[in-house]
Short mmCIF file of C-alpha atoms in Angstrom, two decimals:
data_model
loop_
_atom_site.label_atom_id
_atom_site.label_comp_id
_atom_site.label_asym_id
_atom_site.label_seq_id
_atom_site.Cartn_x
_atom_site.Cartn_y
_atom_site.Cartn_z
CA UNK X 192 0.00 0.00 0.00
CA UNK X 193 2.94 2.33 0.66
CA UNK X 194 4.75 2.00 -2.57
CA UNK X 195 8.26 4.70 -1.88
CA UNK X 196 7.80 7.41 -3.90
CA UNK X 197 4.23 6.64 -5.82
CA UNK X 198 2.82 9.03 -7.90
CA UNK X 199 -0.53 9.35 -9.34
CA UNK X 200 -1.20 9.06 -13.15
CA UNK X 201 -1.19 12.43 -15.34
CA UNK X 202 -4.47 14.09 -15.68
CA UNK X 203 -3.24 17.19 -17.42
CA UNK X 204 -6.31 18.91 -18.63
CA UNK X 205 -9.14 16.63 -17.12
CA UNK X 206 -11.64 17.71 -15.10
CA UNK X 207 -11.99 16.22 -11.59
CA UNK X 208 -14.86 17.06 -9.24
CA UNK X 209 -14.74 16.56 -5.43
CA UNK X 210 -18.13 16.12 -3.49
CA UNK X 211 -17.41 16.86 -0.22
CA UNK X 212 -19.37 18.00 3.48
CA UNK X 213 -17.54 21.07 4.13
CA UNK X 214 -14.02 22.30 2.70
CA UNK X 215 -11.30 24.83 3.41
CA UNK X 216 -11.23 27.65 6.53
CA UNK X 217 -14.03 24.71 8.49
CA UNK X 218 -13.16 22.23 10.89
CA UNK X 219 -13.01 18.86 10.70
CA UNK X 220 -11.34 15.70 9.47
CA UNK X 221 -14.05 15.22 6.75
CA UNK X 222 -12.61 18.52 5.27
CA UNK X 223 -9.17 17.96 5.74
CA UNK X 224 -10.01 14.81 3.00
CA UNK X 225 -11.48 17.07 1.14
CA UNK X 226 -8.57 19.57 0.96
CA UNK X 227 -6.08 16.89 0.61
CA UNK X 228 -7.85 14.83 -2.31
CA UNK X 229 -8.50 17.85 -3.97
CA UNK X 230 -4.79 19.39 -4.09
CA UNK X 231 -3.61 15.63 -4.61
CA UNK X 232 -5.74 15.66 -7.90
CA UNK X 233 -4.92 19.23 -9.13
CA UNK X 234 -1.15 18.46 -8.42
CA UNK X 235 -1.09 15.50 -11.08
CA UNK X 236 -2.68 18.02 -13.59
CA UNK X 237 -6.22 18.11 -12.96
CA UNK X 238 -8.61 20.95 -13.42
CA UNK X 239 -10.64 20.56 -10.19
CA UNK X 240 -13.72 21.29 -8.73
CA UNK X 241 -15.00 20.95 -5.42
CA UNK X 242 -19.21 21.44 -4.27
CA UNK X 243 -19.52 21.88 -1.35
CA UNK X 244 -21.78 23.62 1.22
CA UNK X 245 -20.86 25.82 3.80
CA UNK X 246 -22.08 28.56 6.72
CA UNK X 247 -20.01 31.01 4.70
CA UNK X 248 -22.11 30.38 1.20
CA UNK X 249 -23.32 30.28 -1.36
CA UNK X 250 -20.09 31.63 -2.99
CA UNK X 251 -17.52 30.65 -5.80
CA UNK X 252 -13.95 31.12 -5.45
CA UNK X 253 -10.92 29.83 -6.24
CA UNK X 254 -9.01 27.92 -2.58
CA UNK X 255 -5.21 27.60 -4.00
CA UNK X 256 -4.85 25.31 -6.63
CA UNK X 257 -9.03 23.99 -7.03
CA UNK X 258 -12.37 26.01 -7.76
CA UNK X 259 -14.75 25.94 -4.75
CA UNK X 260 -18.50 25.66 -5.89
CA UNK X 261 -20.69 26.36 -2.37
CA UNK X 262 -24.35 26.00 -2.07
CA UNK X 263 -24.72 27.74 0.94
CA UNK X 264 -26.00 26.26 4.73
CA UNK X 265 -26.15 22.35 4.47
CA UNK X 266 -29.09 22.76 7.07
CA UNK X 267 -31.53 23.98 3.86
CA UNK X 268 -34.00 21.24 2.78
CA UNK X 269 -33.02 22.21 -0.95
CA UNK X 270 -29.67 21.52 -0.52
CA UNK X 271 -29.00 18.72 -2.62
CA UNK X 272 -31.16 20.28 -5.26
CA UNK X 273 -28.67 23.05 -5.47
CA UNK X 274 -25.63 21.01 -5.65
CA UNK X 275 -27.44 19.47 -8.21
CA UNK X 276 -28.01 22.72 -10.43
CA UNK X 277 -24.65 23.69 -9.32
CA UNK X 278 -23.20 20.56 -11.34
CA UNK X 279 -25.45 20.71 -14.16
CA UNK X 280 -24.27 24.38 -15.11
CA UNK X 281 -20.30 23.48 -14.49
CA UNK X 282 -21.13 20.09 -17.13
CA UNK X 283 -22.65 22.34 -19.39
CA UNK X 284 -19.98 24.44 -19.20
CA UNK X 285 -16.91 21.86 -19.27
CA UNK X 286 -18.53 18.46 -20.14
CA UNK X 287 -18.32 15.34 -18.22
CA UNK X 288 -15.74 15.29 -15.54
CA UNK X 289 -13.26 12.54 -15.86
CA UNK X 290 -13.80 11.75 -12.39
CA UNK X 291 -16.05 12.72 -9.36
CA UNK X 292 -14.37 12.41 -5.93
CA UNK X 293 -17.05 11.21 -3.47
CA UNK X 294 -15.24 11.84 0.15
CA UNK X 295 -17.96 10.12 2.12
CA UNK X 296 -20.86 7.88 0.58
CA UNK X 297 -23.53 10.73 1.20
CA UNK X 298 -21.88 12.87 -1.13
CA UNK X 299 -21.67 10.25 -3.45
CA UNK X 300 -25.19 10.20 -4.31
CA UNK X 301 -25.51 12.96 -6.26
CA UNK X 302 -22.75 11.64 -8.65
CA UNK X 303 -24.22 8.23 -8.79
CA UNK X 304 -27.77 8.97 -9.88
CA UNK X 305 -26.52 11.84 -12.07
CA UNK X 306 -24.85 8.48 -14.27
CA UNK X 307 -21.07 10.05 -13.66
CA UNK X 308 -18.10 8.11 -13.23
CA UNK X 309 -17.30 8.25 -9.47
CA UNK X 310 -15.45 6.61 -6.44
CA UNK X 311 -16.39 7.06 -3.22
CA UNK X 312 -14.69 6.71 0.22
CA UNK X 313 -15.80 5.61 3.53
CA UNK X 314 -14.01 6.79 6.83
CA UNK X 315 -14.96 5.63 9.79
CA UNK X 316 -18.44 6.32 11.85
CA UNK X 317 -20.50 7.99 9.38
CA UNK X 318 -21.38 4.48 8.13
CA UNK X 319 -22.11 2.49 10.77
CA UNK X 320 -25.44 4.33 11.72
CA UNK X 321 -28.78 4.17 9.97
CA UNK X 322 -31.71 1.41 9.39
CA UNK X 323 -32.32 -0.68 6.35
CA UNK X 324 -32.94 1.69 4.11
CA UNK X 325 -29.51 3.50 4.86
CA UNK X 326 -27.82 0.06 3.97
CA UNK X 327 -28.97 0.02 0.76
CA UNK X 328 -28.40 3.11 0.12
CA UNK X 329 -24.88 2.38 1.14
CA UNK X 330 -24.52 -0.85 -1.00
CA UNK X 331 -26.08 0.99 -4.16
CA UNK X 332 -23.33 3.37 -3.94
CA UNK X 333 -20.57 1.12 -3.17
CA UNK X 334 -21.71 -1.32 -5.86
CA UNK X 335 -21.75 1.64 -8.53
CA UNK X 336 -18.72 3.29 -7.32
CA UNK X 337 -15.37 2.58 -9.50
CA UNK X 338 -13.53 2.10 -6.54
CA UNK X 339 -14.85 1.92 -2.62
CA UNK X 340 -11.80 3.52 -0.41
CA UNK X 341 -11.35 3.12 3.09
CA UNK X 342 -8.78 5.32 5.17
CA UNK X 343 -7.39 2.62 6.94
CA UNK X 344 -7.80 -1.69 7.14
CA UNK X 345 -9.84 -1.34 10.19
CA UNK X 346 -12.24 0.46 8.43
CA UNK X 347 -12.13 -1.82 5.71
CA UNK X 348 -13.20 -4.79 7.86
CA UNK X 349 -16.08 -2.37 9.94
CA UNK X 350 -17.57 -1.66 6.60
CA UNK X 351 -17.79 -5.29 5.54
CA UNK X 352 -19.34 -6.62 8.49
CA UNK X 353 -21.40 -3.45 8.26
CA UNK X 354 -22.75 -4.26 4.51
CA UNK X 355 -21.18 -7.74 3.81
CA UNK X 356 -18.42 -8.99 2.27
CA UNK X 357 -20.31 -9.35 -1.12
CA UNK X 358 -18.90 -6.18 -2.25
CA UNK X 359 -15.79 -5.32 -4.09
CA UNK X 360 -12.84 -5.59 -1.96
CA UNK X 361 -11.93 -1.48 -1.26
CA UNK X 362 -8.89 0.18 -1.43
CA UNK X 363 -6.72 0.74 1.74
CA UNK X 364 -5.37 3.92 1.14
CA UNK X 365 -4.26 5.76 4.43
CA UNK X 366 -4.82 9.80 4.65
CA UNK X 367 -2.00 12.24 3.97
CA UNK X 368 -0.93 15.42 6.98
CA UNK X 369 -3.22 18.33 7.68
CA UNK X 370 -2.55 20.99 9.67
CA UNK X 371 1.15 20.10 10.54
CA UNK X 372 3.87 22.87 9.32
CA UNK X 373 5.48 22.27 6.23
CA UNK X 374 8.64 21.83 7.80
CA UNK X 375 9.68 21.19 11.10
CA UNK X 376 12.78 22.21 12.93
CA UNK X 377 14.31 19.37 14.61
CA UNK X 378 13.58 19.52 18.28
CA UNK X 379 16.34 20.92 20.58
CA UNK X 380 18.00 18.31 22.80
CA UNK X 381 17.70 21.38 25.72
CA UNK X 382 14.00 21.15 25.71
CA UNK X 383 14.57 18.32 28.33
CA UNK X 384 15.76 21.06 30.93
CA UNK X 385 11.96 22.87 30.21
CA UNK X 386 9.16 21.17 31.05
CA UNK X 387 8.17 18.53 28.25
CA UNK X 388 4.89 19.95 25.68
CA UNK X 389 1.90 17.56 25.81
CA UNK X 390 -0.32 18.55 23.03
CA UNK X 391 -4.17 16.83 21.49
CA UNK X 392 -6.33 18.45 19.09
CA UNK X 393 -9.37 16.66 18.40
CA UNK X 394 -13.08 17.49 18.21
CA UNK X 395 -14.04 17.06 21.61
CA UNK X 396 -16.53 14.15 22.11
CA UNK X 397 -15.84 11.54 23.97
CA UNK X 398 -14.48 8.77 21.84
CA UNK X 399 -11.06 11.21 21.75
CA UNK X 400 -10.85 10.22 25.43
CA UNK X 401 -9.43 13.49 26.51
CA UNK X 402 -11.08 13.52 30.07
CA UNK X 403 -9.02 10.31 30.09
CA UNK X 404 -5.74 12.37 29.33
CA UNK X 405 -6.56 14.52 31.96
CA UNK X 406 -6.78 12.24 34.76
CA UNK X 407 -3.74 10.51 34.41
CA UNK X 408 -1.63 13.96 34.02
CA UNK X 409 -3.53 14.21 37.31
CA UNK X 410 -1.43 11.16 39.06
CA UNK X 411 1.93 11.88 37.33
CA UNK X 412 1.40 15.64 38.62
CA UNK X 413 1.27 14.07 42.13
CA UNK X 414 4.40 12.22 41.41
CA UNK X 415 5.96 15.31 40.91
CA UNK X 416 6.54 15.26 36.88
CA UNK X 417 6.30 18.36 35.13
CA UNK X 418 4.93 19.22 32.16
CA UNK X 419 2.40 21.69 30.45
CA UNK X 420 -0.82 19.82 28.52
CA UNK X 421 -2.74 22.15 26.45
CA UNK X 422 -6.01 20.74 24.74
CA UNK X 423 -6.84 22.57 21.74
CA UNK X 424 -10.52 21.72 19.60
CA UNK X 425 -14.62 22.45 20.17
CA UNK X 426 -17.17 20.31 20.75
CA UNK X 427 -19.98 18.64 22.93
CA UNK X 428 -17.52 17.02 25.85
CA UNK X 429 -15.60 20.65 26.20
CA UNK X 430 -17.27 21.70 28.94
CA UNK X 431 -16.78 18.30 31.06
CA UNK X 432 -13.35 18.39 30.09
CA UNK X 433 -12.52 21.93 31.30
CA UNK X 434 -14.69 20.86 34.57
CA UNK X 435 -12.19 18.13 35.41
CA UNK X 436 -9.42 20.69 35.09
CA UNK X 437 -11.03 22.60 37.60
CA UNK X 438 -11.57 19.38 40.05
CA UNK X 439 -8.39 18.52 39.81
CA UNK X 440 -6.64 22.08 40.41
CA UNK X 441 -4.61 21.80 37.09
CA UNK X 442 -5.66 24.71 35.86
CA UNK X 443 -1.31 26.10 36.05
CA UNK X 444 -0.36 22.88 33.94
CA UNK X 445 -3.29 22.11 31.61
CA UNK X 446 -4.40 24.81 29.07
CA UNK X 447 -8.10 23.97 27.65
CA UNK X 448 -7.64 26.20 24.59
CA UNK X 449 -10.62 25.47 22.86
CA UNK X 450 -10.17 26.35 18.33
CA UNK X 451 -6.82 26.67 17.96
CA UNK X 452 -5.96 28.85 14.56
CA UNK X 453 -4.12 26.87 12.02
CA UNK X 454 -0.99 29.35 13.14
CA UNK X 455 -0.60 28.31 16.12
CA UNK X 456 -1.97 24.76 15.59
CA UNK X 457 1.49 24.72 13.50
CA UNK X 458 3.21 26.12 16.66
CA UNK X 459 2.37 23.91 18.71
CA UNK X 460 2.84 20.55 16.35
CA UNK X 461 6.49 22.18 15.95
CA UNK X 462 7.07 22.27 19.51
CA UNK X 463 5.43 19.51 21.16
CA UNK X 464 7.09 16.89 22.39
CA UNK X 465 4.42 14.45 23.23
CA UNK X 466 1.16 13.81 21.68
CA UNK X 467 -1.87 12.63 22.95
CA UNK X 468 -4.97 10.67 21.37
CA UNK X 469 -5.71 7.59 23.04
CA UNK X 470 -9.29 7.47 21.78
CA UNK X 471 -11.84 4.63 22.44
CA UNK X 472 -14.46 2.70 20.94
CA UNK X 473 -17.61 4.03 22.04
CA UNK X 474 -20.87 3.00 21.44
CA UNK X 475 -21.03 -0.71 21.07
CA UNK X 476 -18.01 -0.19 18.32
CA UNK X 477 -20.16 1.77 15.83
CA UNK X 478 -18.45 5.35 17.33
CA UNK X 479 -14.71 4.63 16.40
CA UNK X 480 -11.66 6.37 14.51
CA UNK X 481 -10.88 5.70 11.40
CA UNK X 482 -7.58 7.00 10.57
CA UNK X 483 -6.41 9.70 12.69
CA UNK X 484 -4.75 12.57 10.63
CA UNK X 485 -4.03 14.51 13.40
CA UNK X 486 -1.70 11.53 14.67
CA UNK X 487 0.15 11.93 11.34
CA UNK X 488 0.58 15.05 11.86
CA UNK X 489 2.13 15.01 15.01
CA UNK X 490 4.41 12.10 13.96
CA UNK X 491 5.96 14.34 10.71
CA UNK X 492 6.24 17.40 13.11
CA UNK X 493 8.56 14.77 15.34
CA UNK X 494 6.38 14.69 18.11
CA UNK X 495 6.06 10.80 20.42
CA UNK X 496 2.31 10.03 20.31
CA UNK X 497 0.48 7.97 22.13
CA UNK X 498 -2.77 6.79 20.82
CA UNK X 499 -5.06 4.32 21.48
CA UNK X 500 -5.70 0.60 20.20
CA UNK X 501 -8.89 0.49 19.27
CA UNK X 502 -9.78 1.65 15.68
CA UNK X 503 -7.53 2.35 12.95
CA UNK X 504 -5.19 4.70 14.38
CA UNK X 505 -3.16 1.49 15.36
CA UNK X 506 -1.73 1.02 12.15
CA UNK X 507 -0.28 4.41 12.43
CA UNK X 508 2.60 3.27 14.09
CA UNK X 509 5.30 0.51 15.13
CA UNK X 510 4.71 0.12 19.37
CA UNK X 511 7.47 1.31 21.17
CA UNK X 512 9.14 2.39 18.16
CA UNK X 513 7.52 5.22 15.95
CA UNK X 514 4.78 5.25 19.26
CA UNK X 515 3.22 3.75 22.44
CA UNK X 516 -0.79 2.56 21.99
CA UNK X 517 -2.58 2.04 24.78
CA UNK X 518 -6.18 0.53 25.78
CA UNK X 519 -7.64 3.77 26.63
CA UNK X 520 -10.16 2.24 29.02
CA UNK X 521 -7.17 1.63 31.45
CA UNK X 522 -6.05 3.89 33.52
CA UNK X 523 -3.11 2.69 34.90
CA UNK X 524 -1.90 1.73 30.78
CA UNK X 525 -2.41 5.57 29.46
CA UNK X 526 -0.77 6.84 32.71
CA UNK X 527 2.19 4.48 32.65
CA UNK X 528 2.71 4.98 28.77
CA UNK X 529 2.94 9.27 29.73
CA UNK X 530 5.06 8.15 32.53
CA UNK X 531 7.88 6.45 30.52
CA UNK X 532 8.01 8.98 27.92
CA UNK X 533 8.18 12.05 30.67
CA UNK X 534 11.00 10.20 32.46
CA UNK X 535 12.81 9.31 29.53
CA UNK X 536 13.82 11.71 27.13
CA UNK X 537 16.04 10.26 25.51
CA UNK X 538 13.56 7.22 24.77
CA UNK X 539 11.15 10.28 23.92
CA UNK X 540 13.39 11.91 21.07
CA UNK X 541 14.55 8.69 19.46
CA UNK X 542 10.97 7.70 19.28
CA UNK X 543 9.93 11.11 17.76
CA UNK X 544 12.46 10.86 15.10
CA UNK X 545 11.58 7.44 14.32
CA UNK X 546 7.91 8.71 13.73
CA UNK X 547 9.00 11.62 11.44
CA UNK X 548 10.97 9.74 9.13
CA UNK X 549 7.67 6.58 9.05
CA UNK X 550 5.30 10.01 8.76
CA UNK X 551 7.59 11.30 5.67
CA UNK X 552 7.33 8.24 4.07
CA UNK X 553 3.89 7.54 4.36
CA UNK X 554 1.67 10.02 5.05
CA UNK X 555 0.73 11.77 1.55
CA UNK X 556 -2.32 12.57 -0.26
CA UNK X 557 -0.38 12.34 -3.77
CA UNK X 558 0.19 8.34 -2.91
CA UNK X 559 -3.60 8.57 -1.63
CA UNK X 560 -4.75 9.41 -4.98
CA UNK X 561 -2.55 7.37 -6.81
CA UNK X 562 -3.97 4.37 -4.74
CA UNK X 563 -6.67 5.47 -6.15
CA UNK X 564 -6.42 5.84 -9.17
CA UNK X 565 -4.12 2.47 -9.52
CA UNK X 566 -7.41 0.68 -8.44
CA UNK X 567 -9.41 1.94 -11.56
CA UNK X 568 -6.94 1.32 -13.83
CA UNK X 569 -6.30 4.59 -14.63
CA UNK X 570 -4.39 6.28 -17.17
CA UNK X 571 -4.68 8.96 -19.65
CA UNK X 572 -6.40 6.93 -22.41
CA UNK X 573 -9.01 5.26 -19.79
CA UNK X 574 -10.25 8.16 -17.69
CA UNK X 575 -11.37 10.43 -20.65
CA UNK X 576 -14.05 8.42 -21.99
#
């Protein structure tokens, strides 16, 4: 799946739409995809264009290298009819797109019963929810799709148990880095005298286990480590989160920062030294993580993560070598895993670099695409029909 150095196939000319729920300036792994695909599909040549909706819309604009096309509030019952018009004017326009981009199944509808040539990709939660009817939907779309992509093989395996393994096997292909800098100075060896950088940044609900985090910081406070936590993203488990804080009178150590800009999210990934996600299965299983891009992107910015087991974040990393995973139901596990890196930075740094160099290698939405487009046999002749 990692092929060194892949590339995807040429598009030069071709037009390449990306459905997607949400895109640049919101938050959100969903549009972090969305971003990613996009640039990964306009950097082998494509002319791309993304629909999308947004608070901000309706509005057309260029976002760096892709057009944006947004319908406005997804919240409006005529939503999908506008998406719709939207694409009818830009084929009328341009013609058939080589390719539409799906980046969840929902968006893929459109696409399907419009008779275009799509692929669609399935992440993590969004497909585990829903009656009968929403499995069929599902299976219509996967069955019609040119290729079914899952972010990681965890997700691969949920979303056959979830619709049976009747379907075309889908293609693995792991996410690329969001919000991490560019480029990363290498950490200082003297940050060891200063107390060590613990860093998440998550939507805050409670499969991201940051409460979790908390608690155990809690203990290794008592034991007289030192360090400075801060907990940057919004969402419904926020306010229990900065509650626990309180409780525990960590108020001088933890920092509950709530949206963190993309400046100093970039800050922050540069200077960390540890980072946190040991998220959880919640649920009965159908609440997990897919992927985790915010791991990646603490891994190329050379920071030691710990995550948790369950979901596909696992196959992020090499235990005890590019990371530590943990069952984040235990206690003791997430609070001994902190423990060892805090008291050993030299364990810390090696590990850190270790991750970098696996995150370089990896973690890009160029070999995403190319996955992709491997799968479908693509190549100039074959896409432009």
């Amino acid at each position: 799946m990692n092929d060194e150095g892949m590339e995807p196939a040429r598009l030069d000319g071709r037009h390449v739409w990306v459905m997607a729920k949400g895109y640049a300036a919101e938050e959100g792994g969903m549009q972090t995809y969305a971003q990613g695909v996009a640039e990964a599909y306009a950097r082998a040549g494509a002319q791309v264009t993304v629909f999308t909706q947004t608070a901000s819309g309706p509005r057309e604009m260029r976002v760096g290298p892709v057009a944006m096309i947004d319908v406005g509030r997804a919240k409006s019952p005529f939503m999908p009819l506008h998406l719709r018009a939207a694409m009818r004017r830009k084929r009328a326009t341009c013609g058939v797109p080589a390719l539409v981009h799906g980046t969840t199944w929902r968006t893929s509808i459109l696409p399907m019963i419009s008779g275009l040539p799509f692929v669609t990709t399935f992440h993590g939660r969004e497909f585990m929810y829903g009656g009968g009817g929403t499995c069929r939907v599902m299976r219509l779309v996967a069955r019609r799709a040119r290729a079914v992509v899952t972010v990681s093989g965890y997700s691969a395996a949920k979303l056959s148990t979830r619709l049976g393994p009747t379907l075309p096997a889908p293609v693995v292909a792991w996410n690329g880095l969001g919000d991490a800098p560019a480029e990363c100075p290498p950490k200082c060896p003297d940050a060891a005298e200063a107390a060590p950088l613990i860093f998440s940044l998550c939507r805050m609900e409670p499969r991201k286990n940051i409460a979790a985090c908390v608690r155990a910081l809690a203990d290794l406070r008592d034991e007289g480590f030192r360090f400075h936590y801060v907990i940057g993203g919004r969402g419904p488990a926020l306010e229990e989160i900065e509650r626990i804080v309180s409780q525990l009178d960590l108020a001088d150590m933890v920092e509950v920062a709530g949206f963190i800009p993309a400046s100093r999210a970039a800050t922050l990934y540069a200077e960390a030294d540890i980072f946190l996600h040991p998220q959880i299965e919640i649920d009965d299983g159908r609440d997990f993580e897919g992927f985790g891009i915010a791991i990646a992107d603490a891994m190329f910015a050379e920071s030691a993560v710990v995550l948790g087991k369950a979901g596909g974040a696992i196959e992020l990393i090499e235990h005890g070598v590019t990371g530590l995973a943990v069952d984040g139901t235990d206690h003791a596990e997430l609070r001994d895993a902190l423990r060892r890196l805090l008291a050993d930075p030299c364990e810390r740094r090696a590990m850190a670099a270790a991750a970098r160099a696996h995150a370089q290698r990896t973690f890009c939405w160029h070999r995403h695409v190319a996955l992709i487009l491997r799968a479908i046999g693509e190549s100039a002749a074959k896409i432009d029909r």
